[in-house]
Amino acid sequence: MYTFSNKLKTFSFILMILGALGVGYGFLTSHKSLEEVKTMLAEEASHHGGGHAEEATHAVADTHAEKGHEAAAHVTDAHHGDKHAKHVQHQIHNRPWSALYVAAFFFMMIALGILAFYAIQIASQAGWSPVLFRVMEGMTAYLLPGALIVVAIAMFSGDHIFVWMNENMTNPDHADYDKLVAGKSGWLNKTGFLIRALIFIGGWSLYRHFSRKFSIAQDTAEDKSNFKKSFRIAAGFLVFFIYTESMMSWDWIMSVDPHWFSTLFGWYVFASMFVSGITVLALITLYLKSKGQLEFVNENHLHDVAKFMFAFSIFWTYLWFSQFMLIWYSNIPEEVTYFVTRFQDYKLPFLGMVVMNFVFPILMLMNADYKRIPWFVVMAGLVILAGHYIDIFNMIMPATVGDRWFIGIPEISSVLLFAGLFIFIVFTALTKAPLLVKGYPFRKESEEFHY
Amino acid sequence: MEASKVIHAIYTDDDVLMSAVKKVKAEKHHIEEIYTPFPVHGLDKAMGLAPTRIAITAFMYGLVGLTVAIVMMNFIMIEDWPQNIGGKPSFSYIENMPAFVPIMFELTVFFAAHLMVITFYLRSRMWPFKEAENPDPRTTDDHFLMEIAVHGNENELESLLKETGAVEVNLVDKAH
């Protein structure tokens, strides 16, 4: 049995407290009145005229200069000033909400990705991975609380993240009326959103609950009936998962831009969650192994996990590029604005994540020998994880905060908060059962697995 | 000088062959060659063969293919005749790059795959009309053959090989 070391527990509490303080700070500082926003914009505009050379020495010179430039163009336009200031005020209000939502979704998707991976391992009767099942089961413990938090943030934030949650958008008599959003209100409405979310979470959690139950029952069982049951529900879950995951990505992510749609978006989000899940699996496995808890896991298992990290990084890139290139090539205005805003205001994160999620892993993890070296996999894994955080960041932020983005206190604290929660829940779950599945039919093969 | 006489030990089971290889290696005899009807997992390790470097060549061939694709399309589409085709930006390579990626990818794979296969053929000396070097046709069906050079120690070798489970041990004059 694994015991949650006090050091790690304290560490996770520190993360949560620091994160909560930072999130609170983010909300306190985001409440700016319209007057404050106007003075801020005027300052930025004058800043632009005066100190260009000074700014160049600043660490974030580029983004500052760009912001200043845009603000200047807008503010000089006198009758536009008020509307623009209101727009900016809204974006500033949105920032802590979006930061919280991005981080909550990021950690939820790690748990969901590994749940799908776990089901695939069982349904395909993989012979290498049973020694890692308990680590995967521990990680999926975060799914239920994590997904509920995501939905709670979405519902509480209202139109701070999802503009279509603003009731006035479907009211033809109101100034905020939006014909396109109103046309989609059959799907995009709060009640439907909540019901669908509960169905998704309910289905995933049920599978998680029963697969865990059968897995533990198989440890002491005399026959293989629990294994057979877990095989059957894994196959059923995978069908359910691929539908609900796709719809979840429309609801929870794509609808932040309710004017835009993409058909392969569900797959794209899936690739992101799958590769992040497998990367975290590698990191937790290596951590537990370094503590001497998983002596039956050897570098051959690590090699296979790293192969998945490598292959699904490429799969992610394939989908990212397919989505981007099809829209770039045909250049239809209603679709292409999505990438135009990302290219104008998010150049560094948008292109940087391709380097972190593709170029880096393909070069680092191509060599078979490197995939067997723990510190190498950890380094590559941390870069991949950071890259996929930025991926989610790029999906949400341009729609909510626009060019007012920055990875500062609200964003980093939100990550810390959920990282602490994730560590606490996952490692608590790991203490609940032995770290090696006992009665699983492929256990022996997995223990002796070598590549 | 190559040994003109060799011993052919024939086995009928790959497990027996593996243990025989380990025993012969332990006795410090040099194994010239082993003929098997199918890949025997771990045989190269037991024989102490150096790992293959063909994956490294494939990586480099891939880089060549990528370079060929970039240079070719940069010359044709950007430098030589930068036409406006459907409004695609042909001012610089990077601006029009997404349209070139499918070709960059395919040429990378094409070069890596084909040149690696040709490298494999060259290094393992395989080509059409090549005369087969098979010492015993049974080794393509269900027999395993180990070839060891003889330096006047045929009796000692013969008894060692018999001990390892060989079903047949033949002293062969190798015509050079």
PDB file of N, CA and C in Angstrom, chain A residues 323-376:
ATOM      1  N   GLN A 323      -6.973  21.440 -38.986  1.00  0.00           N
ATOM      2  CA  GLN A 323      -7.986  22.458 -38.721  1.00  0.00           C
ATOM      3  C   GLN A 323      -7.520  23.817 -39.225  1.00  0.00           C
ATOM      4  N   PHE A 324      -6.277  24.141 -38.898  1.00  0.00           N
ATOM      5  CA  PHE A 324      -5.756  25.452 -39.286  1.00  0.00           C
ATOM      6  C   PHE A 324      -5.661  25.568 -40.809  1.00  0.00           C
ATOM      7  N   MET A 325      -5.085  24.556 -41.451  1.00  0.00           N
ATOM      8  CA  MET A 325      -4.793  24.688 -42.870  1.00  0.00           C
ATOM      9  C   MET A 325      -6.060  24.722 -43.709  1.00  0.00           C
ATOM     10  N   LEU A 326      -7.051  23.934 -43.345  1.00  0.00           N
ATOM     11  CA  LEU A 326      -8.299  23.955 -44.118  1.00  0.00           C
ATOM     12  C   LEU A 326      -8.949  25.327 -44.054  1.00  0.00           C
ATOM     13  N   ILE A 327      -8.905  25.937 -42.852  1.00  0.00           N
ATOM     14  CA  ILE A 327      -9.546  27.246 -42.706  1.00  0.00           C
ATOM     15  C   ILE A 327      -8.703  28.329 -43.371  1.00  0.00           C
ATOM     16  N   TRP A 328      -7.395  28.227 -43.217  1.00  0.00           N
ATOM     17  CA  TRP A 328      -6.491  29.197 -43.844  1.00  0.00           C
ATOM     18  C   TRP A 328      -6.617  29.133 -45.369  1.00  0.00           C
ATOM     19  N   TYR A 329      -6.694  27.922 -45.888  1.00  0.00           N
ATOM     20  CA  TYR A 329      -6.676  27.750 -47.345  1.00  0.00           C
ATOM     21  C   TYR A 329      -7.944  28.309 -47.988  1.00  0.00           C
ATOM     22  N   SER A 330      -9.096  27.955 -47.413  1.00  0.00           N
ATOM     23  CA  SER A 330     -10.332  28.400 -48.057  1.00  0.00           C
ATOM     24  C   SER A 330     -10.647  29.841 -47.681  1.00  0.00           C
ATOM     25  N   ASN A 331     -10.175  30.265 -46.469  1.00  0.00           N
ATOM     26  CA  ASN A 331     -10.242  31.684 -46.130  1.00  0.00           C
ATOM     27  C   ASN A 331     -11.664  32.239 -46.182  1.00  0.00           C
ATOM     28  N   ILE A 332     -12.635  31.474 -45.701  1.00  0.00           N
ATOM     29  CA  ILE A 332     -14.010  31.962 -45.649  1.00  0.00           C
ATOM     30  C   ILE A 332     -14.136  32.891 -44.436  1.00  0.00           C
ATOM     31  N   PRO A 333     -14.601  34.113 -44.630  1.00  0.00           N
ATOM     32  CA  PRO A 333     -14.556  35.088 -43.529  1.00  0.00           C
ATOM     33  C   PRO A 333     -15.173  34.592 -42.230  1.00  0.00           C
ATOM     34  N   GLU A 334     -16.319  33.910 -42.293  1.00  0.00           N
ATOM     35  CA  GLU A 334     -16.980  33.532 -41.040  1.00  0.00           C
ATOM     36  C   GLU A 334     -16.178  32.499 -40.253  1.00  0.00           C
ATOM     37  N   GLU A 335     -15.306  31.769 -40.920  1.00  0.00           N
ATOM     38  CA  GLU A 335     -14.479  30.800 -40.193  1.00  0.00           C
ATOM     39  C   GLU A 335     -13.125  31.374 -39.827  1.00  0.00           C
ATOM     40  N   VAL A 336     -12.593  32.194 -40.732  1.00  0.00           N
ATOM     41  CA  VAL A 336     -11.183  32.533 -40.597  1.00  0.00           C
ATOM     42  C   VAL A 336     -10.929  33.566 -39.500  1.00  0.00           C
ATOM     43  N   THR A 337     -11.987  34.290 -39.056  1.00  0.00           N
ATOM     44  CA  THR A 337     -11.761  35.269 -37.986  1.00  0.00           C
ATOM     45  C   THR A 337     -11.171  34.606 -36.751  1.00  0.00           C
ATOM     46  N   TYR A 338     -11.544  33.336 -36.554  1.00  0.00           N
ATOM     47  CA  TYR A 338     -11.025  32.592 -35.401  1.00  0.00           C
ATOM     48  C   TYR A 338      -9.496  32.633 -35.388  1.00  0.00           C
ATOM     49  N   PHE A 339      -8.911  32.340 -36.543  1.00  0.00           N
ATOM     50  CA  PHE A 339      -7.448  32.313 -36.583  1.00  0.00           C
ATOM     51  C   PHE A 339      -6.854  33.693 -36.765  1.00  0.00           C
ATOM     52  N   VAL A 340      -7.606  34.616 -37.350  1.00  0.00           N
ATOM     53  CA  VAL A 340      -7.090  35.979 -37.500  1.00  0.00           C
ATOM     54  C   VAL A 340      -6.835  36.597 -36.132  1.00  0.00           C
ATOM     55  N   THR A 341      -7.819  36.467 -35.202  1.00  0.00           N
ATOM     56  CA  THR A 341      -7.602  37.045 -33.872  1.00  0.00           C
ATOM     57  C   THR A 341      -6.437  36.353 -33.176  1.00  0.00           C
ATOM     58  N   ARG A 342      -6.346  35.060 -33.377  1.00  0.00           N
ATOM     59  CA  ARG A 342      -5.245  34.347 -32.716  1.00  0.00           C
ATOM     60  C   ARG A 342      -3.897  34.742 -33.299  1.00  0.00           C
ATOM     61  N   PHE A 343      -3.880  35.003 -34.570  1.00  0.00           N
ATOM     62  CA  PHE A 343      -2.603  35.384 -35.180  1.00  0.00           C
ATOM     63  C   PHE A 343      -2.206  36.797 -34.816  1.00  0.00           C
ATOM     64  N   GLN A 344      -3.204  37.692 -34.717  1.00  0.00           N
ATOM     65  CA  GLN A 344      -2.861  39.079 -34.428  1.00  0.00           C
ATOM     66  C   GLN A 344      -2.489  39.261 -32.961  1.00  0.00           C
ATOM     67  N   ASP A 345      -3.298  38.713 -32.065  1.00  0.00           N
ATOM     68  CA  ASP A 345      -3.113  39.030 -30.647  1.00  0.00           C
ATOM     69  C   ASP A 345      -2.373  37.947 -29.869  1.00  0.00           C
ATOM     70  N   TYR A 346      -2.261  36.748 -30.413  1.00  0.00           N
ATOM     71  CA  TYR A 346      -1.693  35.627 -29.649  1.00  0.00           C
ATOM     72  C   TYR A 346      -0.555  34.965 -30.405  1.00  0.00           C
ATOM     73  N   LYS A 347       0.213  35.756 -31.121  1.00  0.00           N
ATOM     74  CA  LYS A 347       1.211  35.148 -32.001  1.00  0.00           C
ATOM     75  C   LYS A 347       2.157  34.224 -31.243  1.00  0.00           C
ATOM     76  N   LEU A 348       2.698  34.730 -30.130  1.00  0.00           N
ATOM     77  CA  LEU A 348       3.687  33.920 -29.401  1.00  0.00           C
ATOM     78  C   LEU A 348       3.082  32.633 -28.844  1.00  0.00           C
ATOM     79  N   PRO A 349       1.975  32.696 -28.080  1.00  0.00           N
ATOM     80  CA  PRO A 349       1.422  31.414 -27.601  1.00  0.00           C
ATOM     81  C   PRO A 349       0.929  30.520 -28.734  1.00  0.00           C
ATOM     82  N   PHE A 350       0.358  31.115 -29.765  1.00  0.00           N
ATOM     83  CA  PHE A 350      -0.216  30.297 -30.842  1.00  0.00           C
ATOM     84  C   PHE A 350       0.862  29.532 -31.587  1.00  0.00           C
ATOM     85  N   LEU A 351       1.948  30.200 -31.932  1.00  0.00           N
ATOM     86  CA  LEU A 351       3.017  29.494 -32.642  1.00  0.00           C
ATOM     87  C   LEU A 351       3.946  28.784 -31.667  1.00  0.00           C
ATOM     88  N   GLY A 352       4.074  29.348 -30.461  1.00  0.00           N
ATOM     89  CA  GLY A 352       4.953  28.720 -29.473  1.00  0.00           C
ATOM     90  C   GLY A 352       4.474  27.343 -29.083  1.00  0.00           C
ATOM     91  N   MET A 353       3.141  27.171 -29.032  1.00  0.00           N
ATOM     92  CA  MET A 353       2.646  25.861 -28.599  1.00  0.00           C
ATOM     93  C   MET A 353       2.913  24.798 -29.660  1.00  0.00           C
ATOM     94  N   VAL A 354       3.021  25.203 -30.921  1.00  0.00           N
ATOM     95  CA  VAL A 354       3.354  24.210 -31.950  1.00  0.00           C
ATOM     96  C   VAL A 354       4.783  23.718 -31.745  1.00  0.00           C
ATOM     97  N   VAL A 355       5.640  24.643 -31.345  1.00  0.00           N
ATOM     98  CA  VAL A 355       7.020  24.237 -31.059  1.00  0.00           C
ATOM     99  C   VAL A 355       7.039  23.307 -29.845  1.00  0.00           C
ATOM    100  N   MET A 356       6.298  23.695 -28.789  1.00  0.00           N
ATOM    101  CA  MET A 356       6.335  22.906 -27.548  1.00  0.00           C
ATOM    102  C   MET A 356       5.638  21.559 -27.709  1.00  0.00           C
ATOM    103  N   ASN A 357       4.587  21.509 -28.508  1.00  0.00           N
ATOM    104  CA  ASN A 357       3.798  20.283 -28.611  1.00  0.00           C
ATOM    105  C   ASN A 357       4.201  19.406 -29.771  1.00  0.00           C
ATOM    106  N   PHE A 358       5.013  19.928 -30.671  1.00  0.00           N
ATOM    107  CA  PHE A 358       5.379  19.126 -31.835  1.00  0.00           C
ATOM    108  C   PHE A 358       6.895  19.049 -32.027  1.00  0.00           C
ATOM    109  N   VAL A 359       7.504  20.188 -32.296  1.00  0.00           N
ATOM    110  CA  VAL A 359       8.926  20.171 -32.644  1.00  0.00           C
ATOM    111  C   VAL A 359       9.750  19.593 -31.493  1.00  0.00           C
ATOM    112  N   PHE A 360       9.457  20.062 -30.286  1.00  0.00           N
ATOM    113  CA  PHE A 360      10.232  19.604 -29.138  1.00  0.00           C
ATOM    114  C   PHE A 360      10.077  18.101 -28.892  1.00  0.00           C
ATOM    115  N   PRO A 361       8.829  17.593 -28.717  1.00  0.00           N
ATOM    116  CA  PRO A 361       8.730  16.143 -28.497  1.00  0.00           C
ATOM    117  C   PRO A 361       9.225  15.298 -29.659  1.00  0.00           C
ATOM    118  N   ILE A 362       9.044  15.766 -30.899  1.00  0.00           N
ATOM    119  CA  ILE A 362       9.460  14.893 -32.005  1.00  0.00           C
ATOM    120  C   ILE A 362      10.971  14.752 -32.002  1.00  0.00           C
ATOM    121  N   LEU A 363      11.687  15.797 -31.634  1.00  0.00           N
ATOM    122  CA  LEU A 363      13.146  15.690 -31.634  1.00  0.00           C
ATOM    123  C   LEU A 363      13.650  14.994 -30.370  1.00  0.00           C
ATOM    124  N   MET A 364      12.984  15.264 -29.218  1.00  0.00           N
ATOM    125  CA  MET A 364      13.462  14.698 -27.961  1.00  0.00           C
ATOM    126  C   MET A 364      13.125  13.218 -27.827  1.00  0.00           C
ATOM    127  N   LEU A 365      11.944  12.839 -28.290  1.00  0.00           N
ATOM    128  CA  LEU A 365      11.478  11.483 -28.010  1.00  0.00           C
ATOM    129  C   LEU A 365      11.588  10.557 -29.212  1.00  0.00           C
ATOM    130  N   MET A 366      12.313  10.967 -30.260  1.00  0.00           N
ATOM    131  CA  MET A 366      12.404  10.084 -31.417  1.00  0.00           C
ATOM    132  C   MET A 366      13.368   8.927 -31.144  1.00  0.00           C
ATOM    133  N   ASN A 367      14.435   9.220 -30.461  1.00  0.00           N
ATOM    134  CA  ASN A 367      15.450   8.203 -30.210  1.00  0.00           C
ATOM    135  C   ASN A 367      14.947   7.180 -29.186  1.00  0.00           C
ATOM    136  N   ALA A 368      15.071   5.891 -29.544  1.00  0.00           N
ATOM    137  CA  ALA A 368      14.565   4.834 -28.658  1.00  0.00           C
ATOM    138  C   ALA A 368      15.277   4.846 -27.308  1.00  0.00           C
ATOM    139  N   ASP A 369      16.562   5.177 -27.292  1.00  0.00           N
ATOM    140  CA  ASP A 369      17.289   5.150 -26.020  1.00  0.00           C
ATOM    141  C   ASP A 369      16.822   6.268 -25.084  1.00  0.00           C
ATOM    142  N   TYR A 370      16.508   7.424 -25.653  1.00  0.00           N
ATOM    143  CA  TYR A 370      16.095   8.561 -24.821  1.00  0.00           C
ATOM    144  C   TYR A 370      14.759   8.287 -24.140  1.00  0.00           C
ATOM    145  N   LYS A 371      13.898   7.474 -24.796  1.00  0.00           N
ATOM    146  CA  LYS A 371      12.591   7.203 -24.211  1.00  0.00           C
ATOM    147  C   LYS A 371      12.712   6.355 -22.947  1.00  0.00           C
ATOM    148  N   ARG A 372      13.881   5.816 -22.691  1.00  0.00           N
ATOM    149  CA  ARG A 372      14.055   4.943 -21.525  1.00  0.00           C
ATOM    150  C   ARG A 372      14.751   5.664 -20.382  1.00  0.00           C
ATOM    151  N   ILE A 373      15.089   6.932 -20.571  1.00  0.00           N
ATOM    152  CA  ILE A 373      15.809   7.679 -19.538  1.00  0.00           C
ATOM    153  C   ILE A 373      14.807   8.542 -18.778  1.00  0.00           C
ATOM    154  N   PRO A 374      14.609   8.268 -17.469  1.00  0.00           N
ATOM    155  CA  PRO A 374      13.563   8.985 -16.740  1.00  0.00           C
ATOM    156  C   PRO A 374      13.645  10.500 -16.825  1.00  0.00           C
ATOM    157  N   TRP A 375      14.806  11.085 -16.573  1.00  0.00           N
ATOM    158  CA  TRP A 375      14.844  12.555 -16.527  1.00  0.00           C
ATOM    159  C   TRP A 375      14.550  13.143 -17.887  1.00  0.00           C
ATOM    160  N   PHE A 376      14.871  12.403 -18.924  1.00  0.00           N
ATOM    161  CA  PHE A 376      14.600  12.885 -20.279  1.00  0.00           C
ATOM    162  C   PHE A 376      13.093  12.928 -20.533  1.00  0.00           C
TER     163      PHE A 376
END
